[in-house]
XYZ file of C-alpha atoms in Angstrom:
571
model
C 98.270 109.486 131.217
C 96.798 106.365 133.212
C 97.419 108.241 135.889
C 94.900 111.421 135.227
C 92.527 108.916 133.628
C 92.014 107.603 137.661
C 91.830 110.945 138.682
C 89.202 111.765 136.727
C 86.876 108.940 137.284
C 87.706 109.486 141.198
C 86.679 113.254 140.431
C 83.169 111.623 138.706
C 82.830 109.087 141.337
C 82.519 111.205 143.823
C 80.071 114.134 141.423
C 82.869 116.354 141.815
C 83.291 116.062 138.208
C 80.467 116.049 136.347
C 80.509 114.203 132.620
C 78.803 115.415 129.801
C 75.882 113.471 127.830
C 76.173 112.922 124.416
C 72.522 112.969 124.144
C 69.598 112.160 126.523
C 69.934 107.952 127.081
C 73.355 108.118 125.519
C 76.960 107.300 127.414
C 78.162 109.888 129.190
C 81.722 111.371 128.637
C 84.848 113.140 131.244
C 87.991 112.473 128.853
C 89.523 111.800 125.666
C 93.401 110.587 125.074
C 95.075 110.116 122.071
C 99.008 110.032 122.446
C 99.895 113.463 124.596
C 96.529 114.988 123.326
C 93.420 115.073 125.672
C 89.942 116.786 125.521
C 87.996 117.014 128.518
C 84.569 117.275 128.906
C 82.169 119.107 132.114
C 79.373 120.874 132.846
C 80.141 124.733 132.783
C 80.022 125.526 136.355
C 82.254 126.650 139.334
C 82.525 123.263 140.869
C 83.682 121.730 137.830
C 86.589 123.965 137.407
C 88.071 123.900 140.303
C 88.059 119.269 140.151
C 89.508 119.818 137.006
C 92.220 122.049 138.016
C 92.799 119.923 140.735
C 93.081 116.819 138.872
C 95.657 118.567 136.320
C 97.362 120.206 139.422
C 98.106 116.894 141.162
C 98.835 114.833 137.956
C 101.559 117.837 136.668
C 103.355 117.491 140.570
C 103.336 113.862 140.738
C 104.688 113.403 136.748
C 107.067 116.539 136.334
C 104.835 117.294 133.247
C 103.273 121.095 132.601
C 100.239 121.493 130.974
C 100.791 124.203 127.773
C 98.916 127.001 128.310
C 99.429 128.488 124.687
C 98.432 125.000 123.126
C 94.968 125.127 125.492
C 91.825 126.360 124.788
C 88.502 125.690 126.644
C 84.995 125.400 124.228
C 81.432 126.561 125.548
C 78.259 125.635 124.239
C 76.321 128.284 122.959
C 73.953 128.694 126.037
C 76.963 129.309 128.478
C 76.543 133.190 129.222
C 79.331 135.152 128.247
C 80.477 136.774 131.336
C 80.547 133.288 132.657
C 82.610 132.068 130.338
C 85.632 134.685 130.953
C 85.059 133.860 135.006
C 85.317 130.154 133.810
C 88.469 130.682 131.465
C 90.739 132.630 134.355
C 89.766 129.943 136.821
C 90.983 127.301 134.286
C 93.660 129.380 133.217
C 92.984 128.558 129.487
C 91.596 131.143 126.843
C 88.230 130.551 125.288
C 87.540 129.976 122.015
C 84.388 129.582 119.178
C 86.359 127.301 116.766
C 88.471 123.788 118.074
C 89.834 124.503 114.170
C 91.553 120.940 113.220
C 92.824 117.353 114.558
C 95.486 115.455 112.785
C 93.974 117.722 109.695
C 90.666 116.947 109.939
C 87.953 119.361 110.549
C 86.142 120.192 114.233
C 83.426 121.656 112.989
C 80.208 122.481 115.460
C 78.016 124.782 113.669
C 77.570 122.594 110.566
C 80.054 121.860 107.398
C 80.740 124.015 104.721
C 82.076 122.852 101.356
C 85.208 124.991 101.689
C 86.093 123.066 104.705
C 87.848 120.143 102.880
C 89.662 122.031 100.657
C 92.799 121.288 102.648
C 92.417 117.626 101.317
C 92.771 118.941 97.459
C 95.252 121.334 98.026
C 97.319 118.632 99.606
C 97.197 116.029 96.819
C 98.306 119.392 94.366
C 100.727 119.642 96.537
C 102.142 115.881 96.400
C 102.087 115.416 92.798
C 103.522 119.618 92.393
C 107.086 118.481 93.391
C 107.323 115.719 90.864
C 107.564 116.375 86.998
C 105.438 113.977 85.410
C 107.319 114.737 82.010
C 110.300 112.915 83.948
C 108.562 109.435 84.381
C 107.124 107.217 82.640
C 103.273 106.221 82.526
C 104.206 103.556 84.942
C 105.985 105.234 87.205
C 103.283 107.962 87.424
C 101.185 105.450 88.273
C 103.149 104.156 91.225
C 103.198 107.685 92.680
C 99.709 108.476 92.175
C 98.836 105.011 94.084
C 101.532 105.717 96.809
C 100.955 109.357 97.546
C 97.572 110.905 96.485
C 95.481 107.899 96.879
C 96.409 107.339 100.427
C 96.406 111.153 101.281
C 92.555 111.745 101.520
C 91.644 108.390 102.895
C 91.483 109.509 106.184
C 88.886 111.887 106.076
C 87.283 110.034 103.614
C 86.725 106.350 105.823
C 84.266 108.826 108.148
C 82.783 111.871 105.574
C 81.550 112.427 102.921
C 83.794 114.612 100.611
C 82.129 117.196 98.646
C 81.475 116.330 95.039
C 83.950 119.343 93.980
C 86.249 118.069 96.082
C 86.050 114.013 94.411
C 85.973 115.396 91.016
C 88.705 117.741 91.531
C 91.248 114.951 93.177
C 90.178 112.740 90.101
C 91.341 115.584 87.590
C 94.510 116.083 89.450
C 95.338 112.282 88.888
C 94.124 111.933 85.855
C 96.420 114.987 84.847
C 100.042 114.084 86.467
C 99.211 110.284 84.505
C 98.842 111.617 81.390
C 101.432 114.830 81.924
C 98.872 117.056 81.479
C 99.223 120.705 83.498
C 97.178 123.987 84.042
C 99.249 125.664 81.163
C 99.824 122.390 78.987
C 96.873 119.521 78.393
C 97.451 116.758 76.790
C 96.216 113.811 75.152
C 93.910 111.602 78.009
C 94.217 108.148 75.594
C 92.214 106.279 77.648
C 88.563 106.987 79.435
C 89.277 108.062 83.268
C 86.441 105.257 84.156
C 87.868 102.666 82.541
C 91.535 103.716 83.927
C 89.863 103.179 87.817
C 88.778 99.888 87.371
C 90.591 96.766 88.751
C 93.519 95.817 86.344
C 91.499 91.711 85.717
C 88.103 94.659 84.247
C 90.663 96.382 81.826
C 91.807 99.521 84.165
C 95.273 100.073 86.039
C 94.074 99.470 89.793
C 93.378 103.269 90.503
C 90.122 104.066 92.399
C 87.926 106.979 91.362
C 87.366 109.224 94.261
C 83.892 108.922 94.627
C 83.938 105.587 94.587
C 86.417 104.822 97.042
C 85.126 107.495 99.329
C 81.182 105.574 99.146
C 83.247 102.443 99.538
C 84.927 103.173 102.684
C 81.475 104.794 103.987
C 80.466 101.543 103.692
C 83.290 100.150 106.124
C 82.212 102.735 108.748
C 78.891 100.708 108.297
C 80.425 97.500 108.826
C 82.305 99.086 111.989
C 79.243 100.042 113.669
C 77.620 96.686 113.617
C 80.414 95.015 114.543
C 82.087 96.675 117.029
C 79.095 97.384 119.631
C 80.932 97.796 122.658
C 83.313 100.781 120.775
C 82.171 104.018 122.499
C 81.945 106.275 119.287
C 79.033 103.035 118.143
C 77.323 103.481 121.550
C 77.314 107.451 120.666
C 75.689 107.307 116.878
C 73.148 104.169 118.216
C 71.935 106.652 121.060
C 71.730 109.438 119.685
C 70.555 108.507 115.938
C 69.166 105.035 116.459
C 66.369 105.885 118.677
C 62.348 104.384 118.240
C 61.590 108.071 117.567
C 63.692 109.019 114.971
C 63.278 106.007 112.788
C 59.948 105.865 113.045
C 59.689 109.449 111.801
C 58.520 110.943 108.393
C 61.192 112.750 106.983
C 64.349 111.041 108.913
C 66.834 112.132 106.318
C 65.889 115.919 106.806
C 66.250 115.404 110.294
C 69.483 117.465 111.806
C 72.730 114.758 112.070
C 76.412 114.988 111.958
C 78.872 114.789 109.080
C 79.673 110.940 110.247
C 76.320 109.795 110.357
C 75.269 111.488 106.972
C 78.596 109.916 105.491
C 77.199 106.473 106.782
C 74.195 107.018 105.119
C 75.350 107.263 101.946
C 77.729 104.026 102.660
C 74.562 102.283 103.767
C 73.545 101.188 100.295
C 76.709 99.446 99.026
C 76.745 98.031 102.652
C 73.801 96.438 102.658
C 74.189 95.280 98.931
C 77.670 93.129 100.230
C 76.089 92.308 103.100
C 75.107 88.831 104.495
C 73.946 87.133 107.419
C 75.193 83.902 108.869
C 71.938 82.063 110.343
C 72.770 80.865 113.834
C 70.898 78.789 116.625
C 67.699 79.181 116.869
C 68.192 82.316 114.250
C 65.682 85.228 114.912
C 66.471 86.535 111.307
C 63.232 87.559 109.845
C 62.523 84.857 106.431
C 61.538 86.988 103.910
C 63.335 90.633 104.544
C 66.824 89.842 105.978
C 69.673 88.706 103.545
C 70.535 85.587 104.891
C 71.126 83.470 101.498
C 73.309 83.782 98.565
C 70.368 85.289 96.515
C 69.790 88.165 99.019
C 66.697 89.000 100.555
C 63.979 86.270 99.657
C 61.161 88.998 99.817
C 62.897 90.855 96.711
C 62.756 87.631 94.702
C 58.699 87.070 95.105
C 56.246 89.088 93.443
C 52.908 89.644 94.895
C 51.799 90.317 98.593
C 52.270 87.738 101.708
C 49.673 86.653 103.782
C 49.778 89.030 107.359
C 50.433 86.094 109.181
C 53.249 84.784 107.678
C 55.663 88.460 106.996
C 57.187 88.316 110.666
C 57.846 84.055 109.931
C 61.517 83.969 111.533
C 63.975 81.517 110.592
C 64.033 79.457 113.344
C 59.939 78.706 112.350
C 61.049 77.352 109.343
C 63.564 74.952 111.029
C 62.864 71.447 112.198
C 65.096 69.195 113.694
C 67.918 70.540 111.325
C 65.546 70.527 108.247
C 63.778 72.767 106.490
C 59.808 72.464 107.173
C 58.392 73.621 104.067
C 54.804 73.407 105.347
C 55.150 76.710 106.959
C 55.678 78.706 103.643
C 52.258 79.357 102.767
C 52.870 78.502 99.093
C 55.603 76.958 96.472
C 58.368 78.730 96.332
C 60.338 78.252 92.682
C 62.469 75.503 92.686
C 65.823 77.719 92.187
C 64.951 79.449 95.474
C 63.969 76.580 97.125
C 67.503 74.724 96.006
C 69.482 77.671 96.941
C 67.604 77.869 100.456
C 68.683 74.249 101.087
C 71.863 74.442 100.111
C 72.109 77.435 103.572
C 73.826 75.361 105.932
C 72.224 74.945 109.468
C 73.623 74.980 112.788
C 72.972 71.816 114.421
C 75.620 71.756 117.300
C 76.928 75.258 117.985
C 74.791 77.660 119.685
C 76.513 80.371 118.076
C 74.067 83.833 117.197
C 73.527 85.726 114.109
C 76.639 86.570 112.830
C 77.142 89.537 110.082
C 80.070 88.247 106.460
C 80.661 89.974 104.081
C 79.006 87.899 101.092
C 81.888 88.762 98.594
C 84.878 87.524 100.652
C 86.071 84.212 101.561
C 86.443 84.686 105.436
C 83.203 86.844 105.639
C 85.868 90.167 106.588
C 84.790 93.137 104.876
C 86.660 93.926 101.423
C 87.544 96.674 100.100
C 88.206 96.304 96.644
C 84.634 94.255 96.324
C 82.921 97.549 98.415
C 84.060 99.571 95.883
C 82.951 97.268 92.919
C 79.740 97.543 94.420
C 79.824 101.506 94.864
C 81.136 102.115 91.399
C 78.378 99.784 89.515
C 81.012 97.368 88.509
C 79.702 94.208 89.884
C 78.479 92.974 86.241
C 81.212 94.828 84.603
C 82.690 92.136 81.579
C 86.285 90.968 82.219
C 89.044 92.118 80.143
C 91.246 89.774 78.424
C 94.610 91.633 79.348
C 94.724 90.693 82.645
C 97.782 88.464 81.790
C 99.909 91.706 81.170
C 100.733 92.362 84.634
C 102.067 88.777 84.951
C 104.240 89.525 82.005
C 107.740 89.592 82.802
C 109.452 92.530 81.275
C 109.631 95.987 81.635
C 106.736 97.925 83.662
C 106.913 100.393 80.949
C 106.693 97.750 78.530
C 103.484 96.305 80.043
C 101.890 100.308 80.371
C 102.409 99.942 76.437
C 100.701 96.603 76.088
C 97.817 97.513 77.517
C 97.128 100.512 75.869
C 97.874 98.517 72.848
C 95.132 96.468 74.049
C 92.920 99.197 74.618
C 93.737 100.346 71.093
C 94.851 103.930 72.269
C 98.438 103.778 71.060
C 99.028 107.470 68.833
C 99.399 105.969 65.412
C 97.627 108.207 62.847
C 94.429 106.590 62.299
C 93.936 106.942 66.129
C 94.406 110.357 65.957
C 92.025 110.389 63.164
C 89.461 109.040 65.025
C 89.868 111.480 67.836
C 89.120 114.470 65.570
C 92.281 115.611 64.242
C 92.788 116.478 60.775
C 96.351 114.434 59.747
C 97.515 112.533 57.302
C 96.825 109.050 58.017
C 99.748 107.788 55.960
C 102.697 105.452 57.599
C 105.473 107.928 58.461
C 108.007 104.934 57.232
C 106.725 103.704 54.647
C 104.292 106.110 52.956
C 102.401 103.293 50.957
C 99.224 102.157 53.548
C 97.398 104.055 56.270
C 99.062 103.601 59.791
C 97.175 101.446 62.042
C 98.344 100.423 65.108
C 98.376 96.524 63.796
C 100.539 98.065 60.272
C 103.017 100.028 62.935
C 104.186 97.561 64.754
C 103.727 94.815 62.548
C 102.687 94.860 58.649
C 104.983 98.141 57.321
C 107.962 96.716 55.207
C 110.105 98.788 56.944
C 109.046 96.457 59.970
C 108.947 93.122 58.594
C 112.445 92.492 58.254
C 112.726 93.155 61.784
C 110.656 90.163 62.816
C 112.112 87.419 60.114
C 115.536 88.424 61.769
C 114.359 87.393 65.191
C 112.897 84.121 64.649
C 109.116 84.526 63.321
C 109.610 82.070 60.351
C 109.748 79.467 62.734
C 106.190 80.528 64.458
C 102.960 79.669 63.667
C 101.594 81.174 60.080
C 98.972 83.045 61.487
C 102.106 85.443 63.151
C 100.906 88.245 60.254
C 96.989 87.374 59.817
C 96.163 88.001 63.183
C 93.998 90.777 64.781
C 96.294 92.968 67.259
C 94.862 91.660 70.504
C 94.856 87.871 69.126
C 98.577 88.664 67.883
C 99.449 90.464 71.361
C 98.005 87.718 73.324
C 99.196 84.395 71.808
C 103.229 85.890 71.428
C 103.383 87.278 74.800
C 102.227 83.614 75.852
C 104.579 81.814 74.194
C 107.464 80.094 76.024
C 109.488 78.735 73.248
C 112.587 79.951 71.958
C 112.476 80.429 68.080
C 115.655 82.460 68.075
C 119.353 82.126 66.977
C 120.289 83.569 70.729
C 117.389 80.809 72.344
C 115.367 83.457 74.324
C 112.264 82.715 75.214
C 109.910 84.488 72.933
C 107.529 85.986 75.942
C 110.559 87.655 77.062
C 111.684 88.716 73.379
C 108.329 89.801 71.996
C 107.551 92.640 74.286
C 110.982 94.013 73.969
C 110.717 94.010 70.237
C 107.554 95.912 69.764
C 108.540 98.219 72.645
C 112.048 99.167 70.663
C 110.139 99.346 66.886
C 107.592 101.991 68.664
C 110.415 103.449 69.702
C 112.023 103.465 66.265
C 108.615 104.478 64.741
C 108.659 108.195 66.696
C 112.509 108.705 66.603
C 111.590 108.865 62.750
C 108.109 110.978 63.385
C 109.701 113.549 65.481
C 113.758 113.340 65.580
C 114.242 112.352 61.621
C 116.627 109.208 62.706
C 116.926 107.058 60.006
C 115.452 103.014 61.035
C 118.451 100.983 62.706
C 119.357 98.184 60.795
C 120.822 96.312 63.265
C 117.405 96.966 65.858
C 117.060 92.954 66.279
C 120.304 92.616 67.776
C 119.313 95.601 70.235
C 116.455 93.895 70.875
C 118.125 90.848 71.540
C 120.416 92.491 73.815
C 117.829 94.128 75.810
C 115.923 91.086 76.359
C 118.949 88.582 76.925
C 120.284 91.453 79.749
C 116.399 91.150 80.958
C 116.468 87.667 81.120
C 120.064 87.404 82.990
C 119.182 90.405 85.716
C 115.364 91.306 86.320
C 113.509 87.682 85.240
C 112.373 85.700 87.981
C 114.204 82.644 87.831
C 112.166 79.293 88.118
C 115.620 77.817 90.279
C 115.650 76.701 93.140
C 117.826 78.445 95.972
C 119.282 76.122 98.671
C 120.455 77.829 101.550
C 123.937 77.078 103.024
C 124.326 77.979 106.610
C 128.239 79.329 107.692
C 129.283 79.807 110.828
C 130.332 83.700 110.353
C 133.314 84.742 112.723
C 136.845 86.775 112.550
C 139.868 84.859 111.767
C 143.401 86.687 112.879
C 144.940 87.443 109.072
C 148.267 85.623 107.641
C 151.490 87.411 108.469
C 151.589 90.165 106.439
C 148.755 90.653 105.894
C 146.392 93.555 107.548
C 142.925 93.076 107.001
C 139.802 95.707 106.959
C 136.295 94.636 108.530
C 133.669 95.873 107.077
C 129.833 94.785 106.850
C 127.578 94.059 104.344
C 123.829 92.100 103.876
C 122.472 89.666 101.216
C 119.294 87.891 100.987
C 119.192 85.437 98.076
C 120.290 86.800 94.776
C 120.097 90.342 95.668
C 122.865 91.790 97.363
């Protein structure tokens, strides 16, 4: 394909080719290649026809490729006359068409978008989840699919477009569906609030993204692109032909006509500019007062009241002295936080490196992603959640789905249900005497207390049956100690044992099992096989390197070869 790129620019060299503008100062374009796929581009004229054929001609005889006729199509602007455009098609060879239809799924669209035009990226994600049962997995394993398959699948039209909203809200309800096993015949129970379930797992949620927000949040990547890679052709193309003195100066600039990219990048802008940060260089032509160049953002938005004429275009390097700051040219006192926070700005003193864009939220100044989309969903300020620490838990991933919706109180003990509307008896389905909380399930019902004095919690602290659930969750799925006849640790026993008497609790509800009596030695045997096969172990490995080679067996003997892998522990 080198090849018929040299061609071509030959063929332009010499105007026998004849590029076409992508607007009126913009660059000029003859070809596109992406693996075995190429576009050309020429003025619709006789001339051009006949270098192109004879660029393809001499490429196909000197490579032993063909060019596929049935594969080809040739595109005219709508001011090409359409006699013309037959003569042009049967000296190309190639039939004409109104509609390039899709690349690698995405839309070619000239004539505007239409909402029904990314429908292909729902019906995809439908698709996905369609051939698994979500009845089959568990919550956690849902998860894991919805992160692997249907998160992933719209991201590439998403990093340069903005979805319609019917489109966002409609991938959201198909996620939020398969996790909780909901259907179009069967719903189901959604125990948790879809916003908090697409925050980041240390805010309380499970690490999902909401649609919307990911799609603003990689908008605001495409921002980051185009001021950072200037010399990439498709930055040259948007600066020339939407960047112009004209059109910004303009009244109405977002009525102005503009492609699907550059209206995605406008709604990106906002979270861009809200993580964005300059990096003051030599002699630093960043404007003072406008241009986010400290931690506290743009100085201007911190100071109320107008600034003197003379002093709004005061550039950074005016307010730099011999690597100080020279206060004298602010034209008044500026409060002593801002002032402290300005100082604190290093300067450049020996490099004569330029203004250089970060990304405020990230320690290398790289653009982040999960901190863009903080920014796009509102969740900068959001308060932390104090189950981060499940995910660090070491048991079952099941077991830690359950924890945190234990911590989020949206376990389906009666009194939840309650809450939600239902009319039910609140009553403990074991032992019929107190209202079933979610603290008196797994905890306070005498059917369930004998269950914990058999596995070692007269030897814990006294507060083991006065706490509140998320104080009783958190300090037992902390502690390290063994308190048990078998010695297992109790963070490793503790979330077994409220795992199996839930468990217990709904064989009762719904399959009228009678309570095992012997459930603490179940639960000691799931956590001791646990502890022996799936814990991390805190030993050290030393590796033994053996010289691997065939030995000739005994007489006798035959041997078989065979081959086999291990790395570590794991064979």
């Amino acid at each position: 394909m080198e090849y018929l790129g040299h061609l071509i620019e030959d063929k332009c060299a010499t105007k026998a080719w004849i590029p076409v503008k992508t607007s009126r100062s913009g660059p000029s374009f003859s070809h596109l290649f992406f693996a075995d796929d190429l576009v050309l581009f020429a003025e619709a004229d006789m001339e051009n026809c006949i270098a192109i054929n004879e660029a393809l001609q001499e490429f196909c005889s000197r490579s032993g490729q063909k060019v596929s006729e049935a594969k080809s199509r040739v595109f005219f602007s709508p001011n090409v006359d359409p006699d013309q455009r037959d003569l042009f098609s049967n000296m190309l060879g190639f039939n004409s068409t109104d509609n390039l239809g899709k690349y690698l799924g995405f839309p070619l669209k000239h004539a505007g978008v239409r909402k029904h035009d990314f429908d292909f990226v729902l019906d995809r994600v439908k698709k996905k989840l369609a051939g698994w049962k979500a009845n089959l997995l568990s919550m956690a394993g849902q998860l894991v699919l919805i992160q692997a398959a249907s998160s992933t699948i719209p991201n590439y039209v998403m990093q340069q477009a903005s979805l319609p909203n019917k489109i966002l809200k409609g991938i959201d309800r198909v996620n939020r569906n398969f996790l909780w096993g909901s259907s179009d015949h069967t719903r189901k129970m959604h125990w948790v609030n879809w916003d908090a379930v697409t925050k980041p797992k240390k805010l309380g949620g499970l690490g999902l993204q909401s649609a919307k927000g990911r799609n603003t949040a990689l908008l605001a990547k495409l921002n980051w692109r185009f001021h950072t890679e200037n010399d990439a052709p498709w930055v040259k193309v948007l600066k020339y032909k939407y960047c112009t003195r004209q059109r910004i100066n303009s009244r109405n600039e977002a009525n102005l006509p503009s492609s699907p990219t550059w209206k995605g990048m406008k709604i990106g802008e906002d979270t861009f500019k809200k993580g964005l940060k300059w990096i003051p260089g030599h002699e630093s032509n960043l404007n003072f007062w406008a241009d986010c160049w400290s931690n506290l953002g743009s100085i201007r938005a911190l100071i109320q009241g107008p600034l003197p004429l003379d002093s709004s275009t005061l550039k950074l390097k005016d307010v730099i002295s011999m690597g100080r700051w020279d206060w004298s040219k602010i034209p008044f006192n500026l409060p002593l936080g801002i002032r402290e926070e300005i100082q604190a700005t290093p300067i450049p003193l020996i490099a004569r490196n330029n203004d250089k864009l970060a990304w405020k939220f990230s320690p290398k100044g790289s653009f982040d992603m999960g901190s863009a989309y903080l920014i796009a969903s509102n969740l900068m300020e959001a308060e932390s959640f104090a189950g981060s620490w499940i995910w660090k838990l070491q048991t079952l991933p099941r077991i830690q789905m359950f924890i945190w919706r234990c911590m989020h109180n949206s376990i389906a003990v009666k009194e939840v249900i309650a809450k939600r509307g239902i009319l039910i008896d609140t009553s403990c389905p074991m032992c019929h005497s107190e209202a079933e909380t979610l603290t008196h399930a797994l905890r306070d019902c005498n059917i369930v207390k004998p269950i914990w004095y058999k596995l070692g919690t007269s030897c814990l602290c006294r507060s083991f049956f006065s706490q509140g659930i998320k104080d009783w969750l958190i300090s037992n799925s902390s502690l390290k100690s063994s308190q048990n006849a078998a010695g297992l640790p109790w963070n490793i026993l503790f979330p077994y044992a409220i795992w199996m008497i839930w468990k217990q609790r709904n064989n009762a509800c719904f399959s009228n099992k009678r309570p095992n009596p012997n459930i603490d030695m179940v639960v000691t045997k799931l956590a001791t096989e646990f502890l022996l096969c799936g814990a991390k172990s805190n030993r050290n490995i030393h590796m033994v390197v053996k010289q691997v080679r065939w030995e000739k067996p005994d007489l006798g003997w035959f041997k078989l070869n065979t081959d086999g892998a291990a790395n570590g522990r794991q064979v």
